[in-house]
Amino acid sequence: MLIFNEWRYAVRQPLVWLCIIIPLIFSVMLSSGLAAVEVDSLKQFKLNITMLQMMQLPVLVGVLAPVIFLRDQHASMQELIYATQTSLFKRSLARVCLLICLVFIISLISVLVMIYMHVRQFGYIPNMVSFTVFNSFLVLLPNSCFLVVVAFFVCHKSTTSLPNYVVFAVLWIGYIMLASITGNPLLAGSSIISNRFYTLFVWLDPFAYTAVINSLTNSLGASFAINRVVVSMLAVGIFYITFSKNKKIHY
């Protein structure tokens, strides 16, 4: 019941609807703008999906996190909320799960729009559906969980939205810079500055986009699986640490 109440709150926020509409427009523009980058239509589709998520996922989480995690502070109702019978763990978990669902659903809808645009331009592409399923549950979902718990951690360090916006802006820009120096083909002027660093980043890329792009010419290998397990465990660890510290403050 708690998660449904959180969901009803979220869908009544104008900012949430804005974060649904803008990514859809962006996915249409991206599908059209990158249509001629890669001759192979399946590779082009994979690159476009990767570009879409790389550009919009951190922004979505950064914008939506204060709406979900800081609404008690913004409304000056935190003491009243903490006095309710709902445990802090349940309330925290419900809000984290809500934001994960929101970000995942918005991103998945954007992917579906991109699929439609690609099918309209190139026709049905073999393996499109299998890659979409793979990307959704092994790339998009773990990345959404990781970014949301990072936002959960940041928001519980401050009562204002500014630190969250700053952290995610730095994270977004910083990752693009790292992608640029590892030869990401989606970024103009990018080149590999060091083959050793590139190989290391295939393993350590927290979003696994480097491994996905590398898989266009090589197999994924163990690095991808280990990366996904480590990122998922890190997300659980950050949530537990944040909850534990927050529990000590309020009880």
PDB file of N, CA, C and O in Angstrom, residues 118-185:
ATOM      1  N   HIS A 118      13.378   3.430 -35.497  1.00  0.00           N
ATOM      2  CA  HIS A 118      14.306   2.611 -36.272  1.00  0.00           C
ATOM      3  C   HIS A 118      13.568   1.674 -37.222  1.00  0.00           C
ATOM      4  O   HIS A 118      14.000   1.468 -38.354  1.00  0.00           O
ATOM      5  N   VAL A 119      12.497   1.087 -36.735  1.00  0.00           N
ATOM      6  CA  VAL A 119      11.709   0.193 -37.601  1.00  0.00           C
ATOM      7  C   VAL A 119      11.127   0.977 -38.768  1.00  0.00           C
ATOM      8  O   VAL A 119      11.091   0.492 -39.908  1.00  0.00           O
ATOM      9  N   ARG A 120      10.706   2.190 -38.494  1.00  0.00           N
ATOM     10  CA  ARG A 120      10.142   3.007 -39.580  1.00  0.00           C
ATOM     11  C   ARG A 120      11.207   3.384 -40.603  1.00  0.00           C
ATOM     12  O   ARG A 120      10.920   3.468 -41.799  1.00  0.00           O
ATOM     13  N   GLN A 121      12.442   3.590 -40.162  1.00  0.00           N
ATOM     14  CA  GLN A 121      13.515   3.984 -41.079  1.00  0.00           C
ATOM     15  C   GLN A 121      14.157   2.794 -41.793  1.00  0.00           C
ATOM     16  O   GLN A 121      14.438   2.855 -42.985  1.00  0.00           O
ATOM     17  N   PHE A 122      14.398   1.695 -41.032  1.00  0.00           N
ATOM     18  CA  PHE A 122      15.168   0.578 -41.580  1.00  0.00           C
ATOM     19  C   PHE A 122      14.364  -0.705 -41.743  1.00  0.00           C
ATOM     20  O   PHE A 122      14.875  -1.685 -42.283  1.00  0.00           O
ATOM     21  N   GLY A 123      13.124  -0.723 -41.217  1.00  0.00           N
ATOM     22  CA  GLY A 123      12.398  -1.982 -41.156  1.00  0.00           C
ATOM     23  C   GLY A 123      12.810  -2.748 -39.913  1.00  0.00           C
ATOM     24  O   GLY A 123      13.648  -2.292 -39.122  1.00  0.00           O
ATOM     25  N   TYR A 124      12.240  -3.944 -39.735  1.00  0.00           N
ATOM     26  CA  TYR A 124      12.569  -4.736 -38.550  1.00  0.00           C
ATOM     27  C   TYR A 124      14.011  -5.209 -38.629  1.00  0.00           C
ATOM     28  O   TYR A 124      14.467  -5.722 -39.653  1.00  0.00           O
ATOM     29  N   ILE A 125      14.735  -5.040 -37.529  1.00  0.00           N
ATOM     30  CA  ILE A 125      16.138  -5.426 -37.466  1.00  0.00           C
ATOM     31  C   ILE A 125      16.252  -6.706 -36.642  1.00  0.00           C
ATOM     32  O   ILE A 125      15.799  -6.734 -35.491  1.00  0.00           O
ATOM     33  N   PRO A 126      16.834  -7.779 -37.183  1.00  0.00           N
ATOM     34  CA  PRO A 126      17.013  -9.013 -36.400  1.00  0.00           C
ATOM     35  C   PRO A 126      17.800  -8.739 -35.116  1.00  0.00           C
ATOM     36  O   PRO A 126      18.715  -7.925 -35.090  1.00  0.00           O
ATOM     37  N   ASN A 127      17.424  -9.423 -34.059  1.00  0.00           N
ATOM     38  CA  ASN A 127      18.077  -9.311 -32.740  1.00  0.00           C
ATOM     39  C   ASN A 127      17.780  -7.994 -32.035  1.00  0.00           C
ATOM     40  O   ASN A 127      18.335  -7.731 -30.963  1.00  0.00           O
ATOM     41  N   MET A 128      16.902  -7.164 -32.594  1.00  0.00           N
ATOM     42  CA  MET A 128      16.550  -5.909 -31.927  1.00  0.00           C
ATOM     43  C   MET A 128      15.860  -6.173 -30.596  1.00  0.00           C
ATOM     44  O   MET A 128      16.183  -5.546 -29.579  1.00  0.00           O
ATOM     45  N   VAL A 129      14.923  -7.106 -30.597  1.00  0.00           N
ATOM     46  CA  VAL A 129      14.159  -7.395 -29.379  1.00  0.00           C
ATOM     47  C   VAL A 129      15.066  -8.009 -28.315  1.00  0.00           C
ATOM     48  O   VAL A 129      15.017  -7.624 -27.140  1.00  0.00           O
ATOM     49  N   SER A 130      15.921  -8.952 -28.710  1.00  0.00           N
ATOM     50  CA  SER A 130      16.802  -9.604 -27.737  1.00  0.00           C
ATOM     51  C   SER A 130      17.771  -8.601 -27.120  1.00  0.00           C
ATOM     52  O   SER A 130      18.046  -8.647 -25.913  1.00  0.00           O
ATOM     53  N   PHE A 131      18.301  -7.684 -27.941  1.00  0.00           N
ATOM     54  CA  PHE A 131      19.198  -6.670 -27.389  1.00  0.00           C
ATOM     55  C   PHE A 131      18.447  -5.737 -26.443  1.00  0.00           C
ATOM     56  O   PHE A 131      18.988  -5.323 -25.411  1.00  0.00           O
ATOM     57  N   THR A 132      17.211  -5.391 -26.777  1.00  0.00           N
ATOM     58  CA  THR A 132      16.419  -4.505 -25.926  1.00  0.00           C
ATOM     59  C   THR A 132      16.176  -5.138 -24.559  1.00  0.00           C
ATOM     60  O   THR A 132      16.300  -4.472 -23.526  1.00  0.00           O
ATOM     61  N   VAL A 133      15.840  -6.437 -24.547  1.00  0.00           N
ATOM     62  CA  VAL A 133      15.627  -7.146 -23.283  1.00  0.00           C
ATOM     63  C   VAL A 133      16.934  -7.203 -22.489  1.00  0.00           C
ATOM     64  O   VAL A 133      16.964  -6.927 -21.278  1.00  0.00           O
ATOM     65  N   PHE A 134      18.017  -7.560 -23.170  1.00  0.00           N
ATOM     66  CA  PHE A 134      19.334  -7.611 -22.530  1.00  0.00           C
ATOM     67  C   PHE A 134      19.699  -6.252 -21.944  1.00  0.00           C
ATOM     68  O   PHE A 134      20.120  -6.144 -20.784  1.00  0.00           O
ATOM     69  N   ASN A 135      19.554  -5.204 -22.734  1.00  0.00           N
ATOM     70  CA  ASN A 135      19.920  -3.871 -22.291  1.00  0.00           C
ATOM     71  C   ASN A 135      19.049  -3.398 -21.126  1.00  0.00           C
ATOM     72  O   ASN A 135      19.549  -2.777 -20.178  1.00  0.00           O
ATOM     73  N   SER A 136      17.761  -3.710 -21.181  1.00  0.00           N
ATOM     74  CA  SER A 136      16.836  -3.217 -20.167  1.00  0.00           C
ATOM     75  C   SER A 136      17.132  -3.799 -18.788  1.00  0.00           C
ATOM     76  O   SER A 136      17.117  -3.076 -17.782  1.00  0.00           O
ATOM     77  N   PHE A 137      17.425  -5.090 -18.735  1.00  0.00           N
ATOM     78  CA  PHE A 137      17.548  -5.754 -17.436  1.00  0.00           C
ATOM     79  C   PHE A 137      18.986  -5.929 -16.953  1.00  0.00           C
ATOM     80  O   PHE A 137      19.205  -6.124 -15.751  1.00  0.00           O
ATOM     81  N   LEU A 138      19.954  -5.841 -17.851  1.00  0.00           N
ATOM     82  CA  LEU A 138      21.342  -6.009 -17.432  1.00  0.00           C
ATOM     83  C   LEU A 138      22.153  -4.720 -17.501  1.00  0.00           C
ATOM     84  O   LEU A 138      23.265  -4.662 -16.974  1.00  0.00           O
ATOM     85  N   VAL A 139      21.625  -3.706 -18.164  1.00  0.00           N
ATOM     86  CA  VAL A 139      22.320  -2.415 -18.229  1.00  0.00           C
ATOM     87  C   VAL A 139      21.468  -1.323 -17.581  1.00  0.00           C
ATOM     88  O   VAL A 139      21.879  -0.696 -16.605  1.00  0.00           O
ATOM     89  N   LEU A 140      20.278  -1.101 -18.112  1.00  0.00           N
ATOM     90  CA  LEU A 140      19.434  -0.012 -17.635  1.00  0.00           C
ATOM     91  C   LEU A 140      19.012  -0.178 -16.177  1.00  0.00           C
ATOM     92  O   LEU A 140      19.122   0.764 -15.382  1.00  0.00           O
ATOM     93  N   LEU A 141      18.515  -1.361 -15.813  1.00  0.00           N
ATOM     94  CA  LEU A 141      18.019  -1.562 -14.443  1.00  0.00           C
ATOM     95  C   LEU A 141      19.114  -1.440 -13.385  1.00  0.00           C
ATOM     96  O   LEU A 141      18.933  -0.701 -12.404  1.00  0.00           O
ATOM     97  N   PRO A 142      20.260  -2.116 -13.531  1.00  0.00           N
ATOM     98  CA  PRO A 142      21.321  -1.912 -12.519  1.00  0.00           C
ATOM     99  C   PRO A 142      21.821  -0.468 -12.454  1.00  0.00           C
ATOM    100  O   PRO A 142      22.094   0.049 -11.359  1.00  0.00           O
ATOM    101  N   ASN A 143      21.914   0.192 -13.610  1.00  0.00           N
ATOM    102  CA  ASN A 143      22.353   1.592 -13.612  1.00  0.00           C
ATOM    103  C   ASN A 143      21.339   2.482 -12.908  1.00  0.00           C
ATOM    104  O   ASN A 143      21.710   3.415 -12.187  1.00  0.00           O
ATOM    105  N   SER A 144      20.064   2.215 -13.128  1.00  0.00           N
ATOM    106  CA  SER A 144      19.007   2.991 -12.461  1.00  0.00           C
ATOM    107  C   SER A 144      19.096   2.812 -10.949  1.00  0.00           C
ATOM    108  O   SER A 144      19.012   3.781 -10.189  1.00  0.00           O
ATOM    109  N   CYS A 145      19.275   1.561 -10.513  1.00  0.00           N
ATOM    110  CA  CYS A 145      19.391   1.293  -9.072  1.00  0.00           C
ATOM    111  C   CYS A 145      20.599   2.005  -8.476  1.00  0.00           C
ATOM    112  O   CYS A 145      20.507   2.617  -7.402  1.00  0.00           O
ATOM    113  N   PHE A 146      21.721   1.942  -9.167  1.00  0.00           N
ATOM    114  CA  PHE A 146      22.947   2.567  -8.661  1.00  0.00           C
ATOM    115  C   PHE A 146      22.789   4.078  -8.538  1.00  0.00           C
ATOM    116  O   PHE A 146      23.115   4.672  -7.501  1.00  0.00           O
ATOM    117  N   LEU A 147      22.274   4.716  -9.579  1.00  0.00           N
ATOM    118  CA  LEU A 147      22.130   6.169  -9.554  1.00  0.00           C
ATOM    119  C   LEU A 147      21.100   6.618  -8.517  1.00  0.00           C
ATOM    120  O   LEU A 147      21.277   7.649  -7.855  1.00  0.00           O
ATOM    121  N   VAL A 148      20.041   5.851  -8.362  1.00  0.00           N
ATOM    122  CA  VAL A 148      18.997   6.223  -7.400  1.00  0.00           C
ATOM    123  C   VAL A 148      19.527   6.149  -5.963  1.00  0.00           C
ATOM    124  O   VAL A 148      19.257   7.049  -5.155  1.00  0.00           O
ATOM    125  N   VAL A 149      20.292   5.109  -5.646  1.00  0.00           N
ATOM    126  CA  VAL A 149      20.811   5.030  -4.271  1.00  0.00           C
ATOM    127  C   VAL A 149      21.885   6.091  -4.028  1.00  0.00           C
ATOM    128  O   VAL A 149      22.043   6.565  -2.892  1.00  0.00           O
ATOM    129  N   VAL A 150      22.608   6.478  -5.075  1.00  0.00           N
ATOM    130  CA  VAL A 150      23.542   7.601  -4.929  1.00  0.00           C
ATOM    131  C   VAL A 150      22.758   8.877  -4.611  1.00  0.00           C
ATOM    132  O   VAL A 150      23.138   9.662  -3.721  1.00  0.00           O
ATOM    133  N   ALA A 151      21.648   9.097  -5.321  1.00  0.00           N
ATOM    134  CA  ALA A 151      20.792  10.255  -5.042  1.00  0.00           C
ATOM    135  C   ALA A 151      20.200  10.170  -3.643  1.00  0.00           C
ATOM    136  O   ALA A 151      20.090  11.186  -2.938  1.00  0.00           O
ATOM    137  N   PHE A 152      19.820   8.975  -3.227  1.00  0.00           N
ATOM    138  CA  PHE A 152      19.288   8.756  -1.875  1.00  0.00           C
ATOM    139  C   PHE A 152      20.326   9.157  -0.830  1.00  0.00           C
ATOM    140  O   PHE A 152      20.008   9.825   0.163  1.00  0.00           O
ATOM    141  N   PHE A 153      21.575   8.781  -1.062  1.00  0.00           N
ATOM    142  CA  PHE A 153      22.665   9.128  -0.154  1.00  0.00           C
ATOM    143  C   PHE A 153      22.877  10.640  -0.095  1.00  0.00           C
ATOM    144  O   PHE A 153      22.981  11.230   0.985  1.00  0.00           O
ATOM    145  N   VAL A 154      22.922  11.278  -1.273  1.00  0.00           N
ATOM    146  CA  VAL A 154      23.181  12.722  -1.344  1.00  0.00           C
ATOM    147  C   VAL A 154      22.045  13.507  -0.711  1.00  0.00           C
ATOM    148  O   VAL A 154      22.269  14.466   0.051  1.00  0.00           O
ATOM    149  N   CYS A 155      20.819  13.127  -1.012  1.00  0.00           N
ATOM    150  CA  CYS A 155      19.649  13.860  -0.490  1.00  0.00           C
ATOM    151  C   CYS A 155      19.554  13.758   1.025  1.00  0.00           C
ATOM    152  O   CYS A 155      19.014  14.665   1.676  1.00  0.00           O
ATOM    153  N   HIS A 156      20.032  12.678   1.595  1.00  0.00           N
ATOM    154  CA  HIS A 156      19.975  12.546   3.046  1.00  0.00           C
ATOM    155  C   HIS A 156      21.168  13.179   3.744  1.00  0.00           C
ATOM    156  O   HIS A 156      21.294  13.117   4.964  1.00  0.00           O
ATOM    157  N   LYS A 157      22.047  13.792   2.959  1.00  0.00           N
ATOM    158  CA  LYS A 157      23.135  14.575   3.524  1.00  0.00           C
ATOM    159  C   LYS A 157      22.786  16.054   3.593  1.00  0.00           C
ATOM    160  O   LYS A 157      23.514  16.840   4.196  1.00  0.00           O
ATOM    161  N   SER A 158      21.683  16.445   2.951  1.00  0.00           N
ATOM    162  CA  SER A 158      21.312  17.855   2.891  1.00  0.00           C
ATOM    163  C   SER A 158      19.798  17.979   2.847  1.00  0.00           C
ATOM    164  O   SER A 158      19.091  17.066   2.430  1.00  0.00           O
ATOM    165  N   THR A 159      19.300  19.120   3.289  1.00  0.00           N
ATOM    166  CA  THR A 159      17.862  19.368   3.255  1.00  0.00           C
ATOM    167  C   THR A 159      17.454  20.191   2.034  1.00  0.00           C
ATOM    168  O   THR A 159      16.287  20.528   1.878  1.00  0.00           O
ATOM    169  N   THR A 160      18.413  20.521   1.182  1.00  0.00           N
ATOM    170  CA  THR A 160      18.116  21.297  -0.019  1.00  0.00           C
ATOM    171  C   THR A 160      18.452  20.479  -1.263  1.00  0.00           C
ATOM    172  O   THR A 160      19.206  19.501  -1.206  1.00  0.00           O
ATOM    173  N   SER A 161      17.935  20.923  -2.413  1.00  0.00           N
ATOM    174  CA  SER A 161      18.127  20.192  -3.661  1.00  0.00           C
ATOM    175  C   SER A 161      19.456  20.492  -4.328  1.00  0.00           C
ATOM    176  O   SER A 161      19.918  19.709  -5.165  1.00  0.00           O
ATOM    177  N   LEU A 162      20.075  21.617  -3.981  1.00  0.00           N
ATOM    178  CA  LEU A 162      21.272  22.064  -4.691  1.00  0.00           C
ATOM    179  C   LEU A 162      22.412  21.042  -4.681  1.00  0.00           C
ATOM    180  O   LEU A 162      23.004  20.774  -5.743  1.00  0.00           O
ATOM    181  N   PRO A 163      22.779  20.457  -3.529  1.00  0.00           N
ATOM    182  CA  PRO A 163      23.867  19.472  -3.559  1.00  0.00           C
ATOM    183  C   PRO A 163      23.592  18.306  -4.502  1.00  0.00           C
ATOM    184  O   PRO A 163      24.502  17.829  -5.183  1.00  0.00           O
ATOM    185  N   ASN A 164      22.353  17.863  -4.547  1.00  0.00           N
ATOM    186  CA  ASN A 164      21.994  16.771  -5.452  1.00  0.00           C
ATOM    187  C   ASN A 164      22.205  17.173  -6.910  1.00  0.00           C
ATOM    188  O   ASN A 164      22.770  16.415  -7.704  1.00  0.00           O
ATOM    189  N   TYR A 165      21.760  18.390  -7.255  1.00  0.00           N
ATOM    190  CA  TYR A 165      21.934  18.861  -8.633  1.00  0.00           C
ATOM    191  C   TYR A 165      23.415  18.982  -8.989  1.00  0.00           C
ATOM    192  O   TYR A 165      23.826  18.611 -10.100  1.00  0.00           O
ATOM    193  N   VAL A 166      24.206  19.485  -8.043  1.00  0.00           N
ATOM    194  CA  VAL A 166      25.642  19.660  -8.298  1.00  0.00           C
ATOM    195  C   VAL A 166      26.323  18.308  -8.486  1.00  0.00           C
ATOM    196  O   VAL A 166      27.109  18.116  -9.424  1.00  0.00           O
ATOM    197  N   VAL A 167      26.028  17.355  -7.616  1.00  0.00           N
ATOM    198  CA  VAL A 167      26.644  16.032  -7.698  1.00  0.00           C
ATOM    199  C   VAL A 167      26.330  15.356  -9.026  1.00  0.00           C
ATOM    200  O   VAL A 167      27.220  14.806  -9.696  1.00  0.00           O
ATOM    201  N   PHE A 168      25.083  15.424  -9.444  1.00  0.00           N
ATOM    202  CA  PHE A 168      24.709  14.736 -10.680  1.00  0.00           C
ATOM    203  C   PHE A 168      25.183  15.486 -11.920  1.00  0.00           C
ATOM    204  O   PHE A 168      25.443  14.858 -12.949  1.00  0.00           O
ATOM    205  N   ALA A 169      25.310  16.794 -11.824  1.00  0.00           N
ATOM    206  CA  ALA A 169      25.892  17.539 -12.936  1.00  0.00           C
ATOM    207  C   ALA A 169      27.360  17.162 -13.104  1.00  0.00           C
ATOM    208  O   ALA A 169      27.837  16.925 -14.229  1.00  0.00           O
ATOM    209  N   VAL A 170      28.089  17.086 -11.988  1.00  0.00           N
ATOM    210  CA  VAL A 170      29.503  16.692 -12.032  1.00  0.00           C
ATOM    211  C   VAL A 170      29.638  15.253 -12.524  1.00  0.00           C
ATOM    212  O   VAL A 170      30.517  14.938 -13.341  1.00  0.00           O
ATOM    213  N   LEU A 171      28.761  14.381 -12.044  1.00  0.00           N
ATOM    214  CA  LEU A 171      28.804  12.983 -12.460  1.00  0.00           C
ATOM    215  C   LEU A 171      28.550  12.850 -13.958  1.00  0.00           C
ATOM    216  O   LEU A 171      29.253  12.114 -14.660  1.00  0.00           O
ATOM    217  N   TRP A 172      27.557  13.576 -14.452  1.00  0.00           N
ATOM    218  CA  TRP A 172      27.193  13.521 -15.875  1.00  0.00           C
ATOM    219  C   TRP A 172      28.330  14.052 -16.757  1.00  0.00           C
ATOM    220  O   TRP A 172      28.737  13.387 -17.710  1.00  0.00           O
ATOM    221  N   ILE A 173      28.824  15.226 -16.416  1.00  0.00           N
ATOM    222  CA  ILE A 173      29.907  15.822 -17.200  1.00  0.00           C
ATOM    223  C   ILE A 173      31.188  14.999 -17.084  1.00  0.00           C
ATOM    224  O   ILE A 173      31.901  14.770 -18.072  1.00  0.00           O
ATOM    225  N   GLY A 174      31.470  14.530 -15.875  1.00  0.00           N
ATOM    226  CA  GLY A 174      32.673  13.733 -15.667  1.00  0.00           C
ATOM    227  C   GLY A 174      32.656  12.438 -16.453  1.00  0.00           C
ATOM    228  O   GLY A 174      33.673  12.035 -17.034  1.00  0.00           O
ATOM    229  N   TYR A 175      31.499  11.801 -16.495  1.00  0.00           N
ATOM    230  CA  TYR A 175      31.424  10.542 -17.250  1.00  0.00           C
ATOM    231  C   TYR A 175      31.585  10.793 -18.746  1.00  0.00           C
ATOM    232  O   TYR A 175      32.225  10.006 -19.448  1.00  0.00           O
ATOM    233  N   ILE A 176      31.005  11.867 -19.238  1.00  0.00           N
ATOM    234  CA  ILE A 176      31.161  12.196 -20.665  1.00  0.00           C
ATOM    235  C   ILE A 176      32.626  12.446 -20.996  1.00  0.00           C
ATOM    236  O   ILE A 176      33.121  12.034 -22.064  1.00  0.00           O
ATOM    237  N   MET A 177      33.343  13.100 -20.084  1.00  0.00           N
ATOM    238  CA  MET A 177      34.773  13.330 -20.308  1.00  0.00           C
ATOM    239  C   MET A 177      35.533  12.008 -20.341  1.00  0.00           C
ATOM    240  O   MET A 177      36.415  11.802 -21.195  1.00  0.00           O
ATOM    241  N   LEU A 178      35.198  11.089 -19.429  1.00  0.00           N
ATOM    242  CA  LEU A 178      35.840   9.779 -19.420  1.00  0.00           C
ATOM    243  C   LEU A 178      35.517   9.005 -20.695  1.00  0.00           C
ATOM    244  O   LEU A 178      36.385   8.339 -21.271  1.00  0.00           O
ATOM    245  N   ALA A 179      34.254   9.106 -21.134  1.00  0.00           N
ATOM    246  CA  ALA A 179      33.863   8.429 -22.368  1.00  0.00           C
ATOM    247  C   ALA A 179      34.610   8.998 -23.561  1.00  0.00           C
ATOM    248  O   ALA A 179      34.974   8.275 -24.500  1.00  0.00           O
ATOM    249  N   SER A 180      34.880  10.313 -23.520  1.00  0.00           N
ATOM    250  CA  SER A 180      35.578  10.964 -24.622  1.00  0.00           C
ATOM    251  C   SER A 180      37.012  10.477 -24.748  1.00  0.00           C
ATOM    252  O   SER A 180      37.508  10.263 -25.861  1.00  0.00           O
ATOM    253  N   ILE A 181      37.691  10.268 -23.617  1.00  0.00           N
ATOM    254  CA  ILE A 181      39.089   9.847 -23.672  1.00  0.00           C
ATOM    255  C   ILE A 181      39.238   8.341 -23.821  1.00  0.00           C
ATOM    256  O   ILE A 181      40.361   7.819 -23.886  1.00  0.00           O
ATOM    257  N   THR A 182      38.109   7.621 -23.850  1.00  0.00           N
ATOM    258  CA  THR A 182      38.156   6.181 -24.116  1.00  0.00           C
ATOM    259  C   THR A 182      37.624   5.857 -25.510  1.00  0.00           C
ATOM    260  O   THR A 182      37.273   4.715 -25.796  1.00  0.00           O
ATOM    261  N   GLY A 183      37.534   6.881 -26.352  1.00  0.00           N
ATOM    262  CA  GLY A 183      37.194   6.654 -27.750  1.00  0.00           C
ATOM    263  C   GLY A 183      35.744   6.302 -28.003  1.00  0.00           C
ATOM    264  O   GLY A 183      35.442   5.563 -28.945  1.00  0.00           O
ATOM    265  N   ASN A 184      34.833   6.842 -27.195  1.00  0.00           N
ATOM    266  CA  ASN A 184      33.411   6.578 -27.413  1.00  0.00           C
ATOM    267  C   ASN A 184      32.998   7.101 -28.795  1.00  0.00           C
ATOM    268  O   ASN A 184      33.124   8.295 -29.072  1.00  0.00           O
ATOM    269  N   PRO A 185      32.507   6.240 -29.689  1.00  0.00           N
ATOM    270  CA  PRO A 185      32.186   6.677 -31.053  1.00  0.00           C
ATOM    271  C   PRO A 185      30.993   7.623 -31.140  1.00  0.00           C
ATOM    272  O   PRO A 185      30.740   8.214 -32.188  1.00  0.00           O
TER     273      PRO A 185
END
